[in-house]
GROMACS .gro file of C-alpha atoms in nm:
model
  475
    1UNK     CA    1   1.224   1.754   0.422
    2UNK     CA    2   1.541   1.945   0.253
    3UNK     CA    3   1.500   1.656  -0.072
    4UNK     CA    4   1.120   1.735  -0.043
    5UNK     CA    5   1.187   2.106  -0.089
    6UNK     CA    6   1.436   2.069  -0.394
    7UNK     CA    7   1.199   1.836  -0.569
    8UNK     CA    8   0.918   2.053  -0.553
    9UNK     CA    9   1.156   2.364  -0.689
   10UNK     CA   10   1.263   2.125  -0.968
   11UNK     CA   11   0.914   2.046  -1.053
   12UNK     CA   12   0.832   2.410  -1.062
   13UNK     CA   13   1.117   2.507  -1.298
   14UNK     CA   14   1.037   2.222  -1.495
   15UNK     CA   15   0.666   2.354  -1.544
   16UNK     CA   16   0.804   2.736  -1.654
   17UNK     CA   17   1.107   2.622  -1.876
   18UNK     CA   18   0.961   2.293  -2.040
   19UNK     CA   19   0.646   2.392  -2.185
   20UNK     CA   20   0.756   2.553  -2.496
   21UNK     CA   21   0.973   2.256  -2.578
   22UNK     CA   22   0.800   1.932  -2.590
   23UNK     CA   23   0.420   1.824  -2.619
   24UNK     CA   24   0.257   1.819  -2.301
   25UNK     CA   25  -0.038   1.693  -2.100
   26UNK     CA   26  -0.155   1.922  -1.811
   27UNK     CA   27  -0.378   1.788  -1.546
   28UNK     CA   28  -0.510   2.017  -1.253
   29UNK     CA   29  -0.711   1.918  -0.980
   30UNK     CA   30  -0.883   2.141  -0.648
   31UNK     CA   31  -1.138   1.997  -0.415
   32UNK     CA   32  -1.260   1.936  -0.093
   33UNK     CA   33  -1.393   1.607   0.110
   34UNK     CA   34  -1.623   1.606   0.406
   35UNK     CA   35  -1.654   1.339   0.615
   36UNK     CA   36  -1.894   1.285   0.918
   37UNK     CA   37  -1.912   0.949   1.153
   38UNK     CA   38  -2.117   0.867   1.421
   39UNK     CA   39  -1.830   0.752   1.638
   40UNK     CA   40  -1.483   0.959   1.721
   41UNK     CA   41  -1.308   0.784   1.402
   42UNK     CA   42  -1.428   0.664   1.034
   43UNK     CA   43  -1.554   0.339   0.938
   44UNK     CA   44  -1.317   0.130   0.736
   45UNK     CA   45  -1.347   0.177   0.403
   46UNK     CA   46  -1.427   0.575   0.433
   47UNK     CA   47  -1.085   0.627   0.558
   48UNK     CA   48  -0.877   0.315   0.429
   49UNK     CA   49  -0.677   0.261   0.080
   50UNK     CA   50  -0.712   0.612   0.007
   51UNK     CA   51  -0.342   0.676   0.045
   52UNK     CA   52  -0.381   0.864   0.361
   53UNK     CA   53  -0.540   1.156   0.275
   54UNK     CA   54  -0.865   1.128   0.504
   55UNK     CA   55  -0.834   1.198   0.871
   56UNK     CA   56  -0.978   0.937   1.112
   57UNK     CA   57  -1.166   1.170   1.289
   58UNK     CA   58  -1.535   1.196   1.370
   59UNK     CA   59  -1.548   1.504   1.124
   60UNK     CA   60  -1.320   1.698   0.905
   61UNK     CA   61  -1.279   1.837   0.582
   62UNK     CA   62  -0.977   1.729   0.374
   63UNK     CA   63  -0.920   2.019   0.098
   64UNK     CA   64  -0.642   1.949  -0.175
   65UNK     CA   65  -0.486   2.092  -0.499
   66UNK     CA   66  -0.286   1.900  -0.731
   67UNK     CA   67  -0.109   1.920  -1.080
   68UNK     CA   68   0.053   1.664  -1.289
   69UNK     CA   69   0.247   1.668  -1.624
   70UNK     CA   70   0.384   1.482  -1.899
   71UNK     CA   71   0.630   1.564  -2.144
   72UNK     CA   72   0.683   1.369  -2.464
   73UNK     CA   73   1.011   1.411  -2.585
   74UNK     CA   74   0.968   1.178  -2.894
   75UNK     CA   75   0.771   0.828  -2.899
   76UNK     CA   76   1.044   0.651  -2.647
   77UNK     CA   77   1.098   0.933  -2.384
   78UNK     CA   78   0.884   1.104  -2.152
   79UNK     CA   79   0.898   1.326  -1.843
   80UNK     CA   80   0.639   1.354  -1.630
   81UNK     CA   81   0.589   1.517  -1.256
   82UNK     CA   82   0.380   1.622  -1.023
   83UNK     CA   83   0.278   1.769  -0.675
   84UNK     CA   84  -0.026   1.732  -0.440
   85UNK     CA   85  -0.121   1.953  -0.154
   86UNK     CA   86  -0.361   1.837   0.140
   87UNK     CA   87  -0.505   2.033   0.443
   88UNK     CA   88  -0.662   1.795   0.715
   89UNK     CA   89  -0.772   1.817   1.034
   90UNK     CA   90  -0.956   2.111   1.099
   91UNK     CA   91  -0.741   2.310   0.853
   92UNK     CA   92  -0.423   2.222   1.117
   93UNK     CA   93  -0.281   1.954   0.897
   94UNK     CA   94  -0.084   2.087   0.561
   95UNK     CA   95   0.117   1.797   0.424
   96UNK     CA   96   0.243   1.700   0.049
   97UNK     CA   97   0.110   1.389  -0.019
   98UNK     CA   98   0.284   1.327  -0.347
   99UNK     CA   99   0.582   1.510  -0.507
  100UNK     CA  100   0.745   1.322  -0.761
  101UNK     CA  101   0.991   1.323  -1.080
  102UNK     CA  102   0.951   1.041  -1.343
  103UNK     CA  103   1.166   1.018  -1.675
  104UNK     CA  104   1.100   0.762  -1.899
  105UNK     CA  105   1.209   0.567  -2.195
  106UNK     CA  106   0.979   0.321  -2.378
  107UNK     CA  107   0.849   0.100  -2.049
  108UNK     CA  108   1.158   0.175  -1.838
  109UNK     CA  109   1.117   0.464  -1.592
  110UNK     CA  110   1.322   0.633  -1.355
  111UNK     CA  111   1.132   0.758  -1.020
  112UNK     CA  112   1.197   1.017  -0.742
  113UNK     CA  113   1.001   1.147  -0.485
  114UNK     CA  114   0.635   1.066  -0.334
  115UNK     CA  115   0.413   0.901  -0.570
  116UNK     CA  116   0.081   0.671  -0.488
  117UNK     CA  117   0.154   0.315  -0.603
  118UNK     CA  118  -0.034  -0.005  -0.538
  119UNK     CA  119   0.232  -0.303  -0.583
  120UNK     CA  120   0.055  -0.661  -0.689
  121UNK     CA  121  -0.153  -0.777  -0.985
  122UNK     CA  122  -0.481  -0.679  -0.821
  123UNK     CA  123  -0.814  -0.443  -0.914
  124UNK     CA  124  -0.687  -0.125  -0.766
  125UNK     CA  125  -1.045  -0.012  -0.701
  126UNK     CA  126  -1.174  -0.298  -0.541
  127UNK     CA  127  -0.921  -0.517  -0.395
  128UNK     CA  128  -0.934  -0.535   0.018
  129UNK     CA  129  -0.550  -0.427  -0.050
  130UNK     CA  130  -0.200  -0.590  -0.171
  131UNK     CA  131  -0.018  -0.759   0.117
  132UNK     CA  132   0.278  -0.552   0.013
  133UNK     CA  133   0.165  -0.201  -0.066
  134UNK     CA  134  -0.177  -0.155  -0.064
  135UNK     CA  135  -0.260   0.207  -0.123
  136UNK     CA  136  -0.327   0.248   0.244
  137UNK     CA  137  -0.063   0.465   0.384
  138UNK     CA  138   0.096   0.787   0.272
  139UNK     CA  139   0.346   0.709  -0.014
  140UNK     CA  140   0.698   0.675   0.129
  141UNK     CA  141   0.972   0.922  -0.038
  142UNK     CA  142   1.161   0.657  -0.270
  143UNK     CA  143   1.396   0.663  -0.548
  144UNK     CA  144   1.428   0.371  -0.802
  145UNK     CA  145   1.392   0.220  -1.150
  146UNK     CA  146   1.076   0.005  -1.285
  147UNK     CA  147   0.967  -0.162  -1.564
  148UNK     CA  148   0.627  -0.045  -1.570
  149UNK     CA  149   0.455  -0.307  -1.812
  150UNK     CA  150   0.589  -0.616  -1.928
  151UNK     CA  151   0.848  -0.662  -2.203
  152UNK     CA  152   0.905  -0.956  -2.406
  153UNK     CA  153   1.228  -1.178  -2.354
  154UNK     CA  154   1.463  -1.218  -2.651
  155UNK     CA  155   1.428  -1.522  -2.835
  156UNK     CA  156   1.066  -1.648  -2.692
  157UNK     CA  157   0.873  -1.473  -3.004
  158UNK     CA  158   0.698  -1.251  -2.725
  159UNK     CA  159   0.559  -1.568  -2.544
  160UNK     CA  160   0.764  -1.495  -2.233
  161UNK     CA  161   0.772  -1.137  -2.066
  162UNK     CA  162   0.896  -1.020  -1.738
  163UNK     CA  163   0.876  -0.686  -1.550
  164UNK     CA  164   1.013  -0.552  -1.208
  165UNK     CA  165   1.102  -0.261  -0.983
  166UNK     CA  166   1.390  -0.177  -0.745
  167UNK     CA  167   1.364   0.094  -0.512
  168UNK     CA  168   1.534   0.308  -0.201
  169UNK     CA  169   1.324   0.479   0.051
  170UNK     CA  170   1.315   0.675   0.353
  171UNK     CA  171   1.086   0.596   0.643
  172UNK     CA  172   1.119   0.950   0.843
  173UNK     CA  173   1.157   1.014   1.181
  174UNK     CA  174   0.781   0.878   1.313
  175UNK     CA  175   0.943   0.529   1.364
  176UNK     CA  176   1.078   0.339   1.694
  177UNK     CA  177   1.402   0.316   1.469
  178UNK     CA  178   1.415   0.708   1.332
  179UNK     CA  179   1.554   0.729   0.988
  180UNK     CA  180   1.526   0.366   0.842
  181UNK     CA  181   1.530   0.299   0.521
  182UNK     CA  182   1.329   0.068   0.312
  183UNK     CA  183   1.448  -0.129   0.040
  184UNK     CA  184   1.199  -0.247  -0.191
  185UNK     CA  185   1.196  -0.488  -0.499
  186UNK     CA  186   0.954  -0.681  -0.746
  187UNK     CA  187   1.020  -0.926  -0.991
  188UNK     CA  188   0.759  -1.085  -1.262
  189UNK     CA  189   0.733  -1.335  -1.549
  190UNK     CA  190   0.458  -1.409  -1.760
  191UNK     CA  191   0.352  -1.696  -2.051
  192UNK     CA  192   0.181  -1.625  -2.341
  193UNK     CA  193   0.051  -1.353  -2.554
  194UNK     CA  194  -0.287  -1.424  -2.669
  195UNK     CA  195  -0.611  -1.456  -2.456
  196UNK     CA  196  -0.476  -1.672  -2.195
  197UNK     CA  197  -0.170  -1.558  -2.001
  198UNK     CA  198  -0.003  -1.722  -1.686
  199UNK     CA  199   0.210  -1.530  -1.461
  200UNK     CA  200   0.435  -1.535  -1.126
  201UNK     CA  201   0.622  -1.297  -0.926
  202UNK     CA  202   0.777  -1.226  -0.606
  203UNK     CA  203   0.800  -0.905  -0.377
  204UNK     CA  204   1.084  -0.826  -0.140
  205UNK     CA  205   1.070  -0.570   0.135
  206UNK     CA  206   1.300  -0.480   0.389
  207UNK     CA  207   1.303  -0.230   0.692
  208UNK     CA  208   1.682  -0.155   0.762
  209UNK     CA  209   1.951   0.112   0.896
  210UNK     CA  210   1.839   0.383   1.131
  211UNK     CA  211   1.934   0.452   1.454
  212UNK     CA  212   1.807   0.526   1.838
  213UNK     CA  213   2.023   0.720   2.084
  214UNK     CA  214   1.921   0.458   2.363
  215UNK     CA  215   2.017   0.163   2.129
  216UNK     CA  216   2.308  -0.018   2.030
  217UNK     CA  217   2.403   0.104   1.698
  218UNK     CA  218   2.267  -0.023   1.386
  219UNK     CA  219   2.533  -0.048   1.100
  220UNK     CA  220   2.411   0.098   0.745
  221UNK     CA  221   2.738   0.018   0.527
  222UNK     CA  222   2.708  -0.089   0.182
  223UNK     CA  223   2.785  -0.455   0.310
  224UNK     CA  224   2.488  -0.419   0.513
  225UNK     CA  225   2.256  -0.293   0.238
  226UNK     CA  226   2.407  -0.624   0.041
  227UNK     CA  227   2.284  -0.853   0.301
  228UNK     CA  228   1.954  -0.712   0.299
  229UNK     CA  229   1.922  -0.712  -0.074
  230UNK     CA  230   2.013  -1.086  -0.093
  231UNK     CA  231   1.833  -1.169   0.240
  232UNK     CA  232   2.168  -1.280   0.392
  233UNK     CA  233   2.246  -1.358   0.755
  234UNK     CA  234   2.436  -1.068   0.944
  235UNK     CA  235   2.520  -0.930   1.249
  236UNK     CA  236   2.380  -0.532   1.182
  237UNK     CA  237   2.514  -0.413   1.554
  238UNK     CA  238   2.148  -0.589   1.661
  239UNK     CA  239   2.312  -0.896   1.793
  240UNK     CA  240   2.424  -0.844   2.141
  241UNK     CA  241   2.476  -1.190   2.238
  242UNK     CA  242   2.731  -1.417   2.108
  243UNK     CA  243   2.491  -1.715   2.215
  244UNK     CA  244   2.243  -1.593   1.951
  245UNK     CA  245   2.265  -1.665   1.597
  246UNK     CA  246   2.298  -1.368   1.338
  247UNK     CA  247   1.970  -1.280   1.166
  248UNK     CA  248   1.907  -1.112   0.846
  249UNK     CA  249   1.970  -0.760   0.870
  250UNK     CA  250   1.665  -0.570   0.928
  251UNK     CA  251   1.283  -0.624   0.898
  252UNK     CA  252   1.214  -0.820   0.581
  253UNK     CA  253   0.853  -0.942   0.460
  254UNK     CA  254   0.757  -1.057   0.102
  255UNK     CA  255   0.486  -1.198  -0.122
  256UNK     CA  256   0.484  -1.478  -0.354
  257UNK     CA  257   0.189  -1.386  -0.619
  258UNK     CA  258   0.080  -1.603  -0.939
  259UNK     CA  259  -0.215  -1.576  -1.144
  260UNK     CA  260  -0.413  -1.650  -1.486
  261UNK     CA  261  -0.593  -1.427  -1.669
  262UNK     CA  262  -0.833  -1.438  -1.997
  263UNK     CA  263  -0.908  -1.194  -2.230
  264UNK     CA  264  -1.043  -1.073  -2.559
  265UNK     CA  265  -1.200  -0.804  -2.702
  266UNK     CA  266  -1.488  -0.763  -2.432
  267UNK     CA  267  -1.395  -0.870  -2.105
  268UNK     CA  268  -1.102  -0.983  -1.897
  269UNK     CA  269  -1.128  -1.239  -1.639
  270UNK     CA  270  -0.859  -1.277  -1.377
  271UNK     CA  271  -0.785  -1.552  -1.103
  272UNK     CA  272  -0.495  -1.442  -0.845
  273UNK     CA  273  -0.325  -1.555  -0.525
  274UNK     CA  274  -0.106  -1.379  -0.285
  275UNK     CA  275   0.092  -1.582  -0.047
  276UNK     CA  276   0.279  -1.381   0.219
  277UNK     CA  277   0.604  -1.446   0.427
  278UNK     CA  278   0.831  -1.278   0.652
  279UNK     CA  279   1.117  -1.544   0.690
  280UNK     CA  280   1.203  -1.861   0.540
  281UNK     CA  281   0.942  -2.022   0.730
  282UNK     CA  282   0.671  -1.924   0.478
  283UNK     CA  283   0.838  -2.024   0.185
  284UNK     CA  284   0.683  -2.363   0.180
  285UNK     CA  285   0.384  -2.552   0.091
  286UNK     CA  286   0.260  -2.565   0.443
  287UNK     CA  287   0.176  -2.225   0.422
  288UNK     CA  288  -0.208  -2.195   0.386
  289UNK     CA  289  -0.191  -1.791   0.463
  290UNK     CA  290  -0.305  -1.656   0.152
  291UNK     CA  291  -0.524  -1.361  -0.031
  292UNK     CA  292  -0.689  -1.574  -0.325
  293UNK     CA  293  -0.936  -1.395  -0.559
  294UNK     CA  294  -1.105  -1.355  -0.855
  295UNK     CA  295  -1.209  -1.023  -1.093
  296UNK     CA  296  -1.439  -0.975  -1.397
  297UNK     CA  297  -1.407  -0.664  -1.634
  298UNK     CA  298  -1.630  -0.586  -1.896
  299UNK     CA  299  -1.444  -0.345  -2.136
  300UNK     CA  300  -1.793  -0.249  -2.331
  301UNK     CA  301  -1.937  -0.097  -2.014
  302UNK     CA  302  -1.832   0.010  -1.679
  303UNK     CA  303  -1.858  -0.318  -1.477
  304UNK     CA  304  -1.609  -0.453  -1.276
  305UNK     CA  305  -1.692  -0.735  -0.993
  306UNK     CA  306  -1.395  -0.878  -0.742
  307UNK     CA  307  -1.406  -1.156  -0.477
  308UNK     CA  308  -1.164  -1.232  -0.210
  309UNK     CA  309  -1.086  -1.486   0.049
  310UNK     CA  310  -0.834  -1.402   0.296
  311UNK     CA  311  -0.678  -1.620   0.546
  312UNK     CA  312  -0.400  -1.530   0.793
  313UNK     CA  313  -0.489  -1.757   1.106
  314UNK     CA  314  -0.218  -2.020   1.027
  315UNK     CA  315   0.090  -1.808   1.064
  316UNK     CA  316   0.334  -2.081   1.067
  317UNK     CA  317   0.175  -2.287   1.343
  318UNK     CA  318   0.381  -2.562   1.256
  319UNK     CA  319   0.666  -2.386   1.446
  320UNK     CA  320   0.733  -2.329   1.785
  321UNK     CA  321   0.544  -2.037   1.931
  322UNK     CA  322   0.863  -1.846   2.019
  323UNK     CA  323   0.978  -1.845   1.645
  324UNK     CA  324   0.643  -1.781   1.459
  325UNK     CA  325   0.647  -1.501   1.244
  326UNK     CA  326   0.378  -1.203   1.318
  327UNK     CA  327   0.303  -1.075   1.012
  328UNK     CA  328   0.387  -0.710   1.015
  329UNK     CA  329   0.537  -0.689   1.336
  330UNK     CA  330   0.938  -0.740   1.451
  331UNK     CA  331   1.148  -0.740   1.745
  332UNK     CA  332   1.386  -0.468   1.657
  333UNK     CA  333   1.184  -0.257   1.411
  334UNK     CA  334   0.867  -0.226   1.671
  335UNK     CA  335   0.710   0.031   1.459
  336UNK     CA  336   0.626  -0.268   1.209
  337UNK     CA  337   0.483  -0.224   0.854
  338UNK     CA  338   0.331   0.106   0.901
  339UNK     CA  339   0.395   0.463   0.792
  340UNK     CA  340   0.263   0.764   0.912
  341UNK     CA  341   0.033   0.579   1.140
  342UNK     CA  342  -0.117   0.386   0.872
  343UNK     CA  343  -0.080   0.019   0.793
  344UNK     CA  344   0.149   0.009   0.444
  345UNK     CA  345  -0.030  -0.326   0.340
  346UNK     CA  346  -0.379  -0.467   0.365
  347UNK     CA  347  -0.613  -0.230   0.602
  348UNK     CA  348  -0.780  -0.566   0.728
  349UNK     CA  349  -0.519  -0.592   1.002
  350UNK     CA  350  -0.554  -0.333   1.306
  351UNK     CA  351  -0.236  -0.139   1.471
  352UNK     CA  352  -0.250   0.015   1.764
  353UNK     CA  353  -0.334   0.356   1.646
  354UNK     CA  354  -0.703   0.234   1.485
  355UNK     CA  355  -0.728  -0.010   1.781
  356UNK     CA  356  -0.727   0.269   2.037
  357UNK     CA  357  -1.097   0.343   1.927
  358UNK     CA  358  -1.201  -0.009   1.987
  359UNK     CA  359  -1.060  -0.109   2.313
  360UNK     CA  360  -1.024   0.146   2.614
  361UNK     CA  361  -0.673  -0.009   2.748
  362UNK     CA  362  -0.526   0.003   2.366
  363UNK     CA  363  -0.272   0.315   2.332
  364UNK     CA  364  -0.050   0.402   2.056
  365UNK     CA  365   0.315   0.393   2.141
  366UNK     CA  366   0.508   0.729   2.159
  367UNK     CA  367   0.849   0.633   1.955
  368UNK     CA  368   1.007   0.937   2.092
  369UNK     CA  369   0.992   0.782   2.469
  370UNK     CA  370   1.266   0.546   2.560
  371UNK     CA  371   1.311   0.206   2.435
  372UNK     CA  372   1.240   0.065   2.796
  373UNK     CA  373   0.889   0.213   2.822
  374UNK     CA  374   0.783   0.074   2.470
  375UNK     CA  375   0.993  -0.304   2.433
  376UNK     CA  376   0.779  -0.550   2.592
  377UNK     CA  377   0.455  -0.402   2.579
  378UNK     CA  378   0.331  -0.601   2.291
  379UNK     CA  379   0.337  -0.575   1.918
  380UNK     CA  380   0.200  -0.261   1.769
  381UNK     CA  381  -0.009  -0.460   1.513
  382UNK     CA  382  -0.284  -0.605   1.768
  383UNK     CA  383  -0.457  -0.826   1.515
  384UNK     CA  384  -0.299  -0.978   1.233
  385UNK     CA  385  -0.465  -1.318   1.219
  386UNK     CA  386  -0.795  -1.300   1.060
  387UNK     CA  387  -1.001  -1.530   0.782
  388UNK     CA  388  -1.227  -1.310   0.574
  389UNK     CA  389  -1.439  -1.270   0.246
  390UNK     CA  390  -1.443  -0.950   0.065
  391UNK     CA  391  -1.642  -0.861  -0.221
  392UNK     CA  392  -1.625  -0.541  -0.454
  393UNK     CA  393  -1.862  -0.377  -0.803
  394UNK     CA  394  -1.815  -0.110  -0.992
  395UNK     CA  395  -2.055  -0.008  -1.229
  396UNK     CA  396  -2.252   0.299  -1.405
  397UNK     CA  397  -2.560   0.436  -1.312
  398UNK     CA  398  -2.697   0.608  -1.630
  399UNK     CA  399  -2.455   0.802  -1.827
  400UNK     CA  400  -2.337   1.056  -1.596
  401UNK     CA  401  -2.319   0.831  -1.256
  402UNK     CA  402  -2.093   0.584  -1.172
  403UNK     CA  403  -2.079   0.383  -0.798
  404UNK     CA  404  -1.858   0.159  -0.596
  405UNK     CA  405  -1.985  -0.100  -0.308
  406UNK     CA  406  -1.743  -0.311  -0.102
  407UNK     CA  407  -1.867  -0.554   0.135
  408UNK     CA  408  -1.628  -0.701   0.383
  409UNK     CA  409  -1.673  -0.993   0.680
  410UNK     CA  410  -1.402  -1.110   0.857
  411UNK     CA  411  -1.300  -1.330   1.181
  412UNK     CA  412  -1.054  -1.173   1.379
  413UNK     CA  413  -0.799  -1.360   1.626
  414UNK     CA  414  -0.561  -1.105   1.734
  415UNK     CA  415  -0.208  -1.205   1.748
  416UNK     CA  416  -0.025  -1.473   1.970
  417UNK     CA  417  -0.036  -1.205   2.232
  418UNK     CA  418  -0.369  -1.071   2.223
  419UNK     CA  419  -0.634  -1.279   2.416
  420UNK     CA  420  -0.901  -1.011   2.399
  421UNK     CA  421  -0.962  -1.175   2.056
  422UNK     CA  422  -1.051  -1.520   2.202
  423UNK     CA  423  -1.294  -1.636   2.084
  424UNK     CA  424  -1.256  -1.479   1.732
  425UNK     CA  425  -1.423  -1.134   1.708
  426UNK     CA  426  -1.678  -1.119   1.379
  427UNK     CA  427  -1.694  -0.778   1.188
  428UNK     CA  428  -1.847  -0.651   0.905
  429UNK     CA  429  -1.719  -0.340   0.664
  430UNK     CA  430  -1.940  -0.178   0.406
  431UNK     CA  431  -1.899   0.121   0.154
  432UNK     CA  432  -2.141   0.240  -0.105
  433UNK     CA  433  -2.011   0.478  -0.322
  434UNK     CA  434  -2.134   0.721  -0.596
  435UNK     CA  435  -1.967   0.978  -0.827
  436UNK     CA  436  -2.160   1.230  -1.041
  437UNK     CA  437  -2.027   1.412  -1.356
  438UNK     CA  438  -2.229   1.713  -1.336
  439UNK     CA  439  -2.309   1.894  -1.657
  440UNK     CA  440  -2.038   2.152  -1.567
  441UNK     CA  441  -1.786   1.916  -1.735
  442UNK     CA  442  -1.498   2.002  -1.493
  443UNK     CA  443  -1.698   1.936  -1.167
  444UNK     CA  444  -1.780   1.605  -1.028
  445UNK     CA  445  -1.933   1.537  -0.684
  446UNK     CA  446  -1.899   1.225  -0.485
  447UNK     CA  447  -2.108   1.097  -0.223
  448UNK     CA  448  -2.066   0.784   0.014
  449UNK     CA  449  -2.212   0.600   0.298
  450UNK     CA  450  -2.071   0.334   0.508
  451UNK     CA  451  -2.172   0.114   0.791
  452UNK     CA  452  -1.956  -0.145   0.982
  453UNK     CA  453  -2.102  -0.351   1.279
  454UNK     CA  454  -1.974  -0.645   1.483
  455UNK     CA  455  -1.790  -0.806   1.789
  456UNK     CA  456  -1.572  -0.527   1.759
  457UNK     CA  457  -1.752  -0.199   1.666
  458UNK     CA  458  -2.052  -0.044   1.564
  459UNK     CA  459  -1.989   0.271   1.347
  460UNK     CA  460  -2.191   0.456   1.033
  461UNK     CA  461  -2.031   0.744   0.824
  462UNK     CA  462  -2.078   0.948   0.556
  463UNK     CA  463  -1.902   1.149   0.279
  464UNK     CA  464  -1.915   1.417   0.036
  465UNK     CA  465  -1.680   1.537  -0.194
  466UNK     CA  466  -1.661   1.792  -0.479
  467UNK     CA  467  -1.353   1.805  -0.731
  468UNK     CA  468  -1.263   2.064  -1.032
  469UNK     CA  469  -1.043   1.911  -1.271
  470UNK     CA  470  -0.882   2.062  -1.586
  471UNK     CA  471  -0.694   1.918  -1.842
  472UNK     CA  472  -0.459   2.077  -2.128
  473UNK     CA  473  -0.301   1.882  -2.417
  474UNK     CA  474  -0.056   2.056  -2.635
  475UNK     CA  475   0.116   1.930  -2.932
   0.00000   0.00000   0.00000
């Protein structure tokens, strides 16, 4: 929290002191979004993949005020900063959703703070969500460096490019292991400089460090960080018995990603694949779990189409049950791949926070309770074995209306400890959203309706939002 306060002070000083020095582009937004549902929670696509700004309640108002600015020092250097404040939960919950500073030289960027980010080569508007970071949870506070776009590898005449990033983050106190760190890095290589391009990359994430008073101390030295960085086996304090082989410190997960794009002046075609893994078991051709997608974009008018096939049912079933992976779960970091009660990756999985609405006997863990009241009582992610189809479309309706449609069908198999998903539970999720650019140009209205139904639950919800936006460009 102290670091967040210092960041806000720095941003405010930057706003007051830098305006006269550089060309800048100021953007200010303010608005509110009302949501109402037939149940005590919202349909999936009204609340998910919105960076945690919509509360999962029967009815609420999400009011926001935000600004961002970019100063261009010259053609190579720039500074960006921004701040977003939200008020949710019947005006009781005020939080900083974004508060960041970014400084860049060409495509190399230094980043600090909370900032919205979806990691993966997917369509950010229509995809069901990346397996790594999908934009479902609030931004995690981080500091790091990134190549924001592909850069040429020397001596390849532009045919070979690469990009990547590395960050260090803080998971906060609302975890089973409080104050754990986030390690995050990605690396991508792309071949081609004309219409056809082929790319491949790796995403690696790890939760590590942190401590709780009623458990043995977890080490967080530079040696432990290095072991996390390279995925080396080592005892970080969690191996308490000599007969157990040391595991990799922390809670690791990753994504192998690859795809092909074909682009001309009129359209973009994109085929992509994400294969997930959490140990070395998953890095094999035997692993059939994946997100396989296709997208089409028309550059001459607002038209985008996306189709995805998702399967995580296998989950390394070619290994004995006691050593298989359980995606987004971990035996030490029991919170798993979750931040502020929201799954960080795909929202098609179900955690206990969401599952309490569907099943009477499911209650979210209270992470402040003693370890023996939590440990051994099941995984936090209760449904991570699924198969499904996801379809999305974005299109224009005349000159002032644009719309987004999502349709998702899943079969849910729970996890290996959840018999309530036997046989598999079928579920549909839908969303229809329309945005109107009013004649008062700074003002936009957004309306949405979602209907979900199936073996897990049935629910309908509605959304109505208004936003005022101000842009100013100073040269």
